[in-house]
mmCIF file of C-alpha atoms in Angstrom:
data_model
loop_
_atom_site.group_PDB
_atom_site.id
_atom_site.type_symbol
_atom_site.label_atom_id
_atom_site.label_comp_id
_atom_site.label_asym_id
_atom_site.label_seq_id
_atom_site.Cartn_x
_atom_site.Cartn_y
_atom_site.Cartn_z
ATOM 1 C CA MET A 1 0.000 0.000 0.000
ATOM 2 C CA VAL A 2 2.878 2.361 0.811
ATOM 3 C CA VAL A 3 4.549 1.659 -2.562
ATOM 4 C CA LYS A 4 1.254 2.029 -4.432
ATOM 5 C CA THR A 5 0.476 5.402 -2.926
ATOM 6 C CA GLY A 6 4.052 6.625 -3.290
ATOM 7 C CA ILE A 7 4.447 5.973 -7.034
ATOM 8 C CA ARG A 8 2.554 8.243 -9.429
ATOM 9 C CA PHE A 9 2.316 7.885 -13.223
ATOM 10 C CA VAL A 10 1.266 11.165 -14.779
ATOM 11 C CA PRO A 11 -0.224 10.912 -18.344
ATOM 12 C CA GLN A 12 0.954 13.066 -21.221
ATOM 13 C CA ASN A 13 -0.414 16.662 -21.292
ATOM 14 C CA ARG A 14 -1.553 16.445 -17.691
ATOM 15 C CA ALA A 15 -0.226 17.870 -14.409
ATOM 16 C CA PHE A 16 -0.772 16.773 -10.807
ATOM 17 C CA ILE A 17 -0.791 19.433 -8.069
ATOM 18 C CA ILE A 18 0.926 17.986 -4.977
ATOM 19 C CA GLU A 19 0.207 19.324 -1.477
ATOM 20 C CA ARG A 20 2.172 18.494 1.661
ATOM 21 C CA PHE A 21 0.165 18.804 4.822
ATOM 22 C CA GLY A 22 -2.461 20.761 2.865
ATOM 23 C CA LYS A 23 0.023 23.244 1.410
ATOM 24 C CA TYR A 24 1.140 23.416 -2.203
ATOM 25 C CA ASN A 25 4.497 21.716 -2.647
ATOM 26 C CA ARG A 26 5.122 21.029 -6.352
ATOM 27 C CA SER A 27 3.601 20.017 -9.683
ATOM 28 C CA MET A 28 4.127 16.575 -11.198
ATOM 29 C CA THR A 29 4.632 16.473 -14.956
ATOM 30 C CA ALA A 30 4.137 13.591 -17.426
ATOM 31 C CA GLY A 31 6.042 10.387 -16.592
ATOM 32 C CA LEU A 32 7.101 8.585 -13.417
ATOM 33 C CA ASN A 33 6.881 10.588 -10.184
ATOM 34 C CA PHE A 34 7.212 9.795 -6.479
ATOM 35 C CA ALA A 35 5.243 11.110 -3.527
ATOM 36 C CA ILE A 36 5.570 10.577 0.213
ATOM 37 C CA PRO A 37 2.609 8.488 1.337
ATOM 38 C CA ILE A 38 0.207 10.056 3.829
ATOM 39 C CA ILE A 39 2.258 13.271 3.967
ATOM 40 C CA GLU A 40 1.788 14.257 0.317
ATOM 41 C CA SER A 41 -1.437 14.062 -1.682
ATOM 42 C CA VAL A 42 -2.709 14.984 -5.165
ATOM 43 C CA ALA A 43 -4.794 18.136 -4.722
ATOM 44 C CA ALA A 44 -5.788 18.577 -8.386
ATOM 45 C CA ASP A 45 -5.436 16.875 -11.747
ATOM 46 C CA ARG A 46 -5.214 19.496 -14.521
ATOM 47 C CA SER A 47 -5.386 18.816 -18.249
ATOM 48 C CA LEU A 48 -2.958 20.792 -20.374
ATOM 49 C CA LYS A 49 -4.824 20.048 -23.610
ATOM 50 C CA GLU A 50 -6.906 22.564 -25.556
ATOM 51 C CA GLN A 51 -10.433 22.502 -24.191
ATOM 52 C CA PRO A 52 -13.614 23.767 -25.883
ATOM 53 C CA ILE A 53 -16.216 25.514 -23.738
ATOM 54 C CA ASP A 54 -19.716 26.168 -25.027
ATOM 55 C CA VAL A 55 -20.828 29.723 -24.276
ATOM 56 C CA PRO A 56 -24.617 29.762 -23.726
ATOM 57 C CA SER A 57 -26.896 32.023 -25.760
ATOM 58 C CA GLN A 58 -27.391 35.484 -24.347
ATOM 59 C CA GLY A 59 -28.847 38.816 -25.297
ATOM 60 C CA ALA A 60 -26.733 41.780 -26.383
ATOM 61 C CA ILE A 61 -27.642 45.302 -27.496
ATOM 62 C CA THR A 62 -25.835 46.920 -30.422
ATOM 63 C CA ARG A 63 -24.868 50.567 -30.659
ATOM 64 C CA ASP A 64 -27.998 51.281 -32.715
ATOM 65 C CA ASN A 65 -30.204 49.721 -29.966
ATOM 66 C CA ILE A 66 -30.962 46.375 -31.633
ATOM 67 C CA THR A 67 -31.242 43.372 -29.331
ATOM 68 C CA LEU A 68 -29.390 40.291 -30.575
ATOM 69 C CA THR A 69 -29.195 36.734 -29.345
ATOM 70 C CA VAL A 70 -25.609 35.500 -29.585
ATOM 71 C CA ASP A 71 -23.971 32.169 -28.786
ATOM 72 C CA GLY A 72 -20.469 30.903 -29.383
ATOM 73 C CA VAL A 73 -17.735 28.460 -28.467
ATOM 74 C CA LEU A 74 -14.519 29.196 -26.584
ATOM 75 C CA TYR A 75 -11.202 27.338 -26.870
ATOM 76 C CA ILE A 76 -8.846 27.554 -23.872
ATOM 77 C CA ARG A 77 -5.738 25.846 -22.553
ATOM 78 C CA VAL A 78 -4.217 25.690 -19.077
ATOM 79 C CA ILE A 79 -0.670 27.020 -19.229
ATOM 80 C CA ASP A 80 -0.112 27.261 -15.435
ATOM 81 C CA PRO A 81 -1.831 24.464 -13.486
ATOM 82 C CA VAL A 82 -0.939 26.078 -10.155
ATOM 83 C CA LYS A 83 -2.779 29.328 -10.970
ATOM 84 C CA ALA A 84 -5.672 27.366 -12.473
ATOM 85 C CA THR A 85 -5.982 25.474 -9.138
ATOM 86 C CA TYR A 86 -5.417 28.223 -6.603
ATOM 87 C CA GLY A 87 -6.197 31.395 -8.606
ATOM 88 C CA VAL A 88 -9.879 30.682 -9.220
ATOM 89 C CA GLU A 89 -12.438 28.205 -7.951
ATOM 90 C CA ASP A 90 -13.617 26.955 -11.361
ATOM 91 C CA TYR A 91 -11.589 28.344 -14.238
ATOM 92 C CA LYS A 92 -13.962 27.005 -16.929
ATOM 93 C CA PHE A 93 -16.991 28.680 -15.390
ATOM 94 C CA ALA A 94 -15.025 31.883 -14.818
ATOM 95 C CA VAL A 95 -13.770 32.058 -18.389
ATOM 96 C CA SER A 96 -17.263 31.297 -19.746
ATOM 97 C CA GLN A 97 -18.811 34.133 -17.712
ATOM 98 C CA LEU A 98 -16.028 36.470 -18.715
ATOM 99 C CA ALA A 99 -16.588 35.569 -22.394
ATOM 100 C CA GLN A 100 -20.277 36.492 -22.127
ATOM 101 C CA THR A 101 -19.419 39.828 -20.529
ATOM 102 C CA ALA A 102 -16.737 40.627 -23.116
ATOM 103 C CA MET A 103 -19.063 39.638 -25.950
ATOM 104 C CA ARG A 104 -21.826 41.963 -24.746
ATOM 105 C CA SER A 105 -19.296 44.768 -24.358
ATOM 106 C CA GLU A 106 -17.833 44.367 -27.847
ATOM 107 C CA ILE A 107 -21.228 44.057 -29.539
ATOM 108 C CA GLY A 108 -22.350 47.233 -27.782
ATOM 109 C CA LYS A 109 -19.584 49.083 -29.628
ATOM 110 C CA MET A 110 -20.794 48.009 -33.075
ATOM 111 C CA GLU A 111 -23.855 48.612 -35.207
ATOM 112 C CA LEU A 112 -26.079 45.798 -36.428
ATOM 113 C CA ASP A 113 -24.643 45.580 -39.937
ATOM 114 C CA LYS A 114 -21.081 45.533 -38.637
ATOM 115 C CA THR A 115 -21.760 42.532 -36.395
ATOM 116 C CA PHE A 116 -22.436 40.439 -39.509
ATOM 117 C CA GLU A 117 -19.730 41.947 -41.709
ATOM 118 C CA GLU A 118 -16.895 42.079 -39.144
ATOM 119 C CA ARG A 119 -17.432 38.855 -37.228
ATOM 120 C CA GLU A 120 -13.719 37.989 -37.415
ATOM 121 C CA LEU A 121 -12.801 41.358 -35.920
ATOM 122 C CA LEU A 122 -15.364 40.793 -33.174
ATOM 123 C CA ASN A 123 -13.885 37.365 -32.342
ATOM 124 C CA THR A 124 -10.371 38.819 -32.123
ATOM 125 C CA ALA A 125 -11.485 41.642 -29.819
ATOM 126 C CA ILE A 126 -13.184 39.171 -27.464
ATOM 127 C CA VAL A 127 -10.076 36.933 -27.344
ATOM 128 C CA ASN A 128 -7.821 39.913 -26.498
ATOM 129 C CA ALA A 129 -10.165 41.017 -23.701
ATOM 130 C CA LEU A 130 -10.331 37.494 -22.245
ATOM 131 C CA ASN A 131 -6.551 36.980 -22.280
ATOM 132 C CA GLU A 132 -6.004 40.173 -20.315
ATOM 133 C CA ALA A 133 -8.471 39.106 -17.625
ATOM 134 C CA SER A 134 -7.618 35.368 -17.469
ATOM 135 C CA ASP A 135 -3.846 35.713 -17.061
ATOM 136 C CA PRO A 136 -4.009 35.485 -13.211
ATOM 137 C CA TRP A 137 -5.923 32.208 -13.586
ATOM 138 C CA GLY A 138 -3.174 30.513 -15.594
ATOM 139 C CA VAL A 139 -5.505 30.075 -18.588
ATOM 140 C CA GLN A 140 -4.836 31.130 -22.184
ATOM 141 C CA VAL A 141 -7.771 31.827 -24.504
ATOM 142 C CA LEU A 142 -6.790 30.555 -27.951
ATOM 143 C CA ARG A 143 -9.815 31.638 -29.965
ATOM 144 C CA TYR A 144 -13.476 32.496 -29.729
ATOM 145 C CA GLU A 145 -15.981 31.684 -32.462
ATOM 146 C CA ILE A 146 -19.479 33.141 -32.694
ATOM 147 C CA LYS A 147 -21.779 30.341 -33.816
ATOM 148 C CA ASP A 148 -24.925 32.318 -34.466
ATOM 149 C CA ILE A 149 -26.252 35.867 -34.267
ATOM 150 C CA THR A 150 -30.046 36.079 -34.231
ATOM 151 C CA PRO A 151 -31.727 39.486 -34.518
ATOM 152 C CA PRO A 152 -35.444 40.076 -33.707
ATOM 153 C CA HIS A 153 -38.092 38.875 -36.167
ATOM 154 C CA SER A 154 -39.033 42.406 -37.222
ATOM 155 C CA VAL A 155 -35.419 43.211 -37.969
ATOM 156 C CA MET A 156 -35.109 39.992 -39.969
ATOM 157 C CA GLU A 157 -38.098 40.992 -42.108
ATOM 158 C CA ALA A 158 -36.625 44.451 -42.705
ATOM 159 C CA MET A 159 -33.271 42.941 -43.635
ATOM 160 C CA GLU A 160 -34.922 40.510 -46.058
ATOM 161 C CA ALA A 161 -36.847 43.358 -47.693
ATOM 162 C CA GLN A 162 -33.635 45.366 -47.982
ATOM 163 C CA MET A 163 -31.784 42.414 -49.491
ATOM 164 C CA LYS A 164 -34.629 41.819 -51.946
ATOM 165 C CA ALA A 165 -34.582 45.462 -53.027
ATOM 166 C CA GLU A 166 -30.808 45.277 -53.448
ATOM 167 C CA ARG A 167 -31.096 42.154 -55.603
ATOM 168 C CA VAL A 168 -33.765 43.828 -57.777
ATOM 169 C CA ARG A 169 -31.545 46.886 -58.159
ATOM 170 C CA ARG A 170 -28.555 44.767 -59.172
ATOM 171 C CA ALA A 171 -30.689 42.785 -61.628
ATOM 172 C CA LYS A 172 -31.908 45.991 -63.282
ATOM 173 C CA ILE A 173 -28.362 47.336 -63.486
ATOM 174 C CA LEU A 174 -27.120 44.122 -65.051
ATOM 175 C CA GLU A 175 -30.022 44.103 -67.503
ATOM 176 C CA SER A 176 -29.389 47.718 -68.533
ATOM 177 C CA GLU A 177 -25.673 47.023 -68.930
ATOM 178 C CA GLY A 178 -26.494 44.011 -71.069
ATOM 179 C CA GLU A 179 -28.806 46.059 -73.301
ATOM 180 C CA ARG A 180 -26.173 48.789 -73.570
ATOM 181 C CA GLN A 181 -23.478 46.305 -74.527
ATOM 182 C CA SER A 182 -25.825 44.669 -77.029
ATOM 183 C CA ALA A 183 -26.570 48.029 -78.679
ATOM 184 C CA ILE A 184 -22.842 48.797 -78.820
ATOM 185 C CA ASN A 185 -22.118 45.431 -80.413
ATOM 186 C CA ILE A 186 -24.885 45.901 -83.002
ATOM 187 C CA ALA A 187 -23.619 49.404 -83.876
ATOM 188 C CA GLU A 188 -20.069 48.147 -84.190
ATOM 189 C CA GLY A 189 -21.313 45.312 -86.409
ATOM 190 C CA HIS A 190 -23.142 47.751 -88.707
ATOM 191 C CA LYS A 191 -20.071 49.974 -88.825
ATOM 192 C CA ALA A 192 -17.795 47.056 -89.667
ATOM 193 C CA SER A 193 -20.173 45.807 -92.372
ATOM 194 C CA LYS A 194 -20.340 49.272 -93.978
ATOM 195 C CA VAL A 195 -16.558 49.602 -93.876
ATOM 196 C CA LEU A 196 -16.150 46.194 -95.481
ATOM 197 C CA ALA A 197 -18.776 47.020 -98.140
ATOM 198 C CA ALA A 198 -17.032 50.335 -98.935
ATOM 199 C CA GLU A 199 -13.673 48.613 -99.172
ATOM 200 C CA ALA A 200 -15.170 45.935 -101.430
ATOM 201 C CA GLU A 201 -16.755 48.575 -103.688
ATOM 202 C CA LYS A 202 -13.460 50.476 -103.794
ATOM 203 C CA SER A 203 -11.548 47.335 -104.731
ATOM 204 C CA GLU A 204 -14.145 46.503 -107.386
ATOM 205 C CA LYS A 205 -13.884 49.969 -108.962
ATOM 206 C CA ILE A 206 -10.101 49.821 -108.923
ATOM 207 C CA LEU A 207 -10.103 46.400 -110.569
ATOM 208 C CA TYR A 208 -12.689 47.563 -113.135
ATOM 209 C CA ALA A 209 -10.629 50.669 -113.966
ATOM 210 C CA GLU A 210 -7.464 48.604 -114.273
ATOM 211 C CA GLY A 211 -9.307 46.198 -116.583
ATOM 212 C CA GLU A 212 -10.602 49.066 -118.717
ATOM 213 C CA ALA A 213 -7.126 50.562 -118.932
ATOM 214 C CA GLN A 214 -5.603 47.248 -119.957
ATOM 215 C CA ALA A 215 -8.378 46.752 -122.547
ATOM 216 C CA ILE A 216 -7.732 50.205 -124.015
ATOM 217 C CA LEU A 217 -4.004 49.472 -124.139
ATOM 218 C CA LYS A 218 -4.616 46.154 -125.862
ATOM 219 C CA VAL A 219 -6.959 47.761 -128.427
ATOM 220 C CA ALA A 220 -4.445 50.536 -129.099
ATOM 221 C CA GLU A 221 -1.622 48.024 -129.464
ATOM 222 C CA ALA A 222 -3.740 45.949 -131.863
ATOM 223 C CA GLN A 223 -4.613 49.038 -133.958
ATOM 224 C CA ALA A 224 -0.977 50.117 -134.015
ATOM 225 C CA GLU A 225 0.073 46.634 -135.113
ATOM 226 C CA SER A 226 -2.574 46.574 -137.843
ATOM 227 C CA LEU A 227 -1.483 50.002 -139.112
ATOM 228 C CA ARG A 228 2.137 48.858 -139.115
ATOM 229 C CA VAL A 229 1.269 45.753 -141.141
ATOM 230 C CA VAL A 230 -0.873 47.807 -143.557
ATOM 231 C CA GLY A 231 1.910 50.316 -143.966
ATOM 232 C CA GLU A 232 4.452 47.596 -144.707
ATOM 233 C CA GLN A 233 2.147 45.946 -147.250
ATOM 234 C CA ALA A 234 1.256 49.287 -148.887
ATOM 235 C CA ALA A 235 4.879 49.779 -149.835
ATOM 236 C CA THR A 236 4.657 46.753 -152.152
ATOM 237 C CA GLU A 237 2.988 46.639 -155.582
ATOM 238 C CA LYS A 238 0.417 44.067 -154.582
ATOM 239 C CA GLY A 239 -0.350 45.929 -151.383
ATOM 240 C CA ALA A 240 -0.984 49.154 -153.284
ATOM 241 C CA LYS A 241 -3.413 47.403 -155.608
ATOM 242 C CA ALA A 242 -5.216 45.823 -152.636
ATOM 243 C CA ILE A 243 -5.566 49.225 -150.985
ATOM 244 C CA GLN A 244 -6.935 50.680 -154.242
ATOM 245 C CA LEU A 245 -9.552 47.943 -154.377
ATOM 246 C CA ASP A 246 -10.486 48.403 -150.716
ATOM 247 C CA LEU A 247 -10.833 52.182 -151.107
ATOM 248 C CA ALA A 248 -13.013 51.763 -154.210
ATOM 249 C CA ILE A 249 -15.304 49.336 -152.320
ATOM 250 C CA LYS A 250 -15.599 51.696 -149.354
ATOM 251 C CA ALA A 251 -16.334 54.653 -151.648
ATOM 252 C CA ILE A 252 -19.150 52.731 -153.386
ATOM 253 C CA GLU A 253 -20.592 51.674 -149.988
ATOM 254 C CA ALA A 254 -20.462 55.236 -148.721
ATOM 255 C CA LYS A 255 -22.355 56.506 -151.775
ATOM 256 C CA ARG A 256 -24.914 53.752 -151.334
ATOM 257 C CA ALA A 257 -25.425 54.718 -147.678
ATOM 258 C CA ILE A 258 -25.897 58.374 -148.632
ATOM 259 C CA ALA A 259 -28.421 57.381 -151.303
ATOM 260 C CA ASP A 260 -30.365 55.347 -148.718
ATOM 261 C CA GLU A 261 -30.620 58.333 -146.338
ATOM 262 C CA SER A 262 -31.790 60.951 -148.863
ATOM 263 C CA SER A 263 -33.381 61.056 -152.258
ATOM 264 C CA VAL A 264 -31.389 64.197 -153.265
ATOM 265 C CA ILE A 265 -27.590 64.081 -153.278
ATOM 266 C CA LEU A 266 -25.324 66.974 -154.369
ATOM 267 C CA LEU A 267 -21.757 65.961 -155.107
ATOM 268 C CA PRO A 268 -19.018 67.620 -157.145
ATOM 269 C CA ASP A 269 -18.416 66.177 -160.568
ATOM 270 C CA SER A 270 -14.948 65.022 -159.709
ATOM 271 C CA ALA A 271 -16.219 63.092 -156.651
ATOM 272 C CA THR A 272 -18.895 61.137 -158.536
ATOM 273 C CA ASP A 273 -16.408 58.924 -160.271
ATOM 274 C CA ALA A 274 -14.998 56.007 -158.224
ATOM 275 C CA ALA A 275 -11.863 56.083 -160.280
ATOM 276 C CA ALA A 276 -11.275 59.675 -159.238
ATOM 277 C CA LEU A 277 -11.610 58.723 -155.562
ATOM 278 C CA VAL A 278 -9.172 55.900 -156.013
ATOM 279 C CA ALA A 279 -6.748 58.224 -157.793
ATOM 280 C CA GLN A 280 -6.940 60.703 -154.938
ATOM 281 C CA ALA A 281 -6.326 57.949 -152.383
ATOM 282 C CA MET A 282 -3.373 56.639 -154.359
ATOM 283 C CA ALA A 283 -1.880 60.123 -154.511
ATOM 284 C CA VAL A 284 -2.062 60.309 -150.743
ATOM 285 C CA MET A 285 -0.448 56.886 -150.380
ATOM 286 C CA SER A 286 2.298 57.926 -152.833
ATOM 287 C CA LYS A 287 3.089 61.005 -150.760
ATOM 288 C CA ILE A 288 3.221 58.863 -147.618
ATOM 289 C CA ASN A 289 5.633 56.382 -149.194
ATOM 290 C CA THR A 290 7.834 59.264 -150.513
ATOM 291 C CA SER A 291 8.026 60.787 -147.022
ATOM 292 C CA LYS A 292 8.902 57.359 -145.580
ATOM 293 C CA VAL A 293 11.760 56.877 -148.094
ATOM 294 C CA LYS A 294 13.175 60.333 -147.346
ATOM 295 C CA ALA A 295 13.002 59.616 -143.633
ATOM 296 C CA GLU A 296 14.973 56.381 -144.096
#
């Protein structure tokens, strides 16, 4: 019995508070420890693990006089088992009550909308306030999380109406922006189509003009070639006779055309004879050939 009461095995992350004759003597840490039977006793067994504490729901009033129902959860850890044993009667109950007080105080500094928007800031402020007050108890507050914030029913209805109006406003803005963008796209499409049509018409006119110019050049080249060939052939005896025959035929056709147009024709006597016309044409050709020989 003496050996059994004198040997103590302390689990990991736990601490035993040892008293000798009712007075604090030392703290036993994890592992094998020895105590004097009868004289020394274990006054408290403290867990050094992180411990969650449920903070009950409570009412709080915001800066704009709105009553809220708030509940949360608190995470603490004992860092000094001696202070947690002798500094306060029940450190869990004390920290829980202190968390409720700090939460009411911090919510009283904020308006209703801010309590929803800045919940993280609210949690941090509560943790800082708790750590300042719980230091003499040997307890460290790791974090505080607000689980739910419930405003009155009338406030909930007003908030829902406000949110609905905001959604309608955003929907109308998005719809108007969509219509505006659609009109811009249509206008840009019309503009692009007109630009493309103008460019196509311009290209067509340029191609048509180039084609006309090439056609004129080809016709002129063909006429020049024909005149060159006629000129070369006219310099020969056979060519001269062929030209005489062609001129006589054209003169007869011209007189026939004049006779078809009018019943009365006045011509000089020298021009009524085809032979005279041919003689005149041959005289012209002779002068041309003489000028060509002189030029050579």
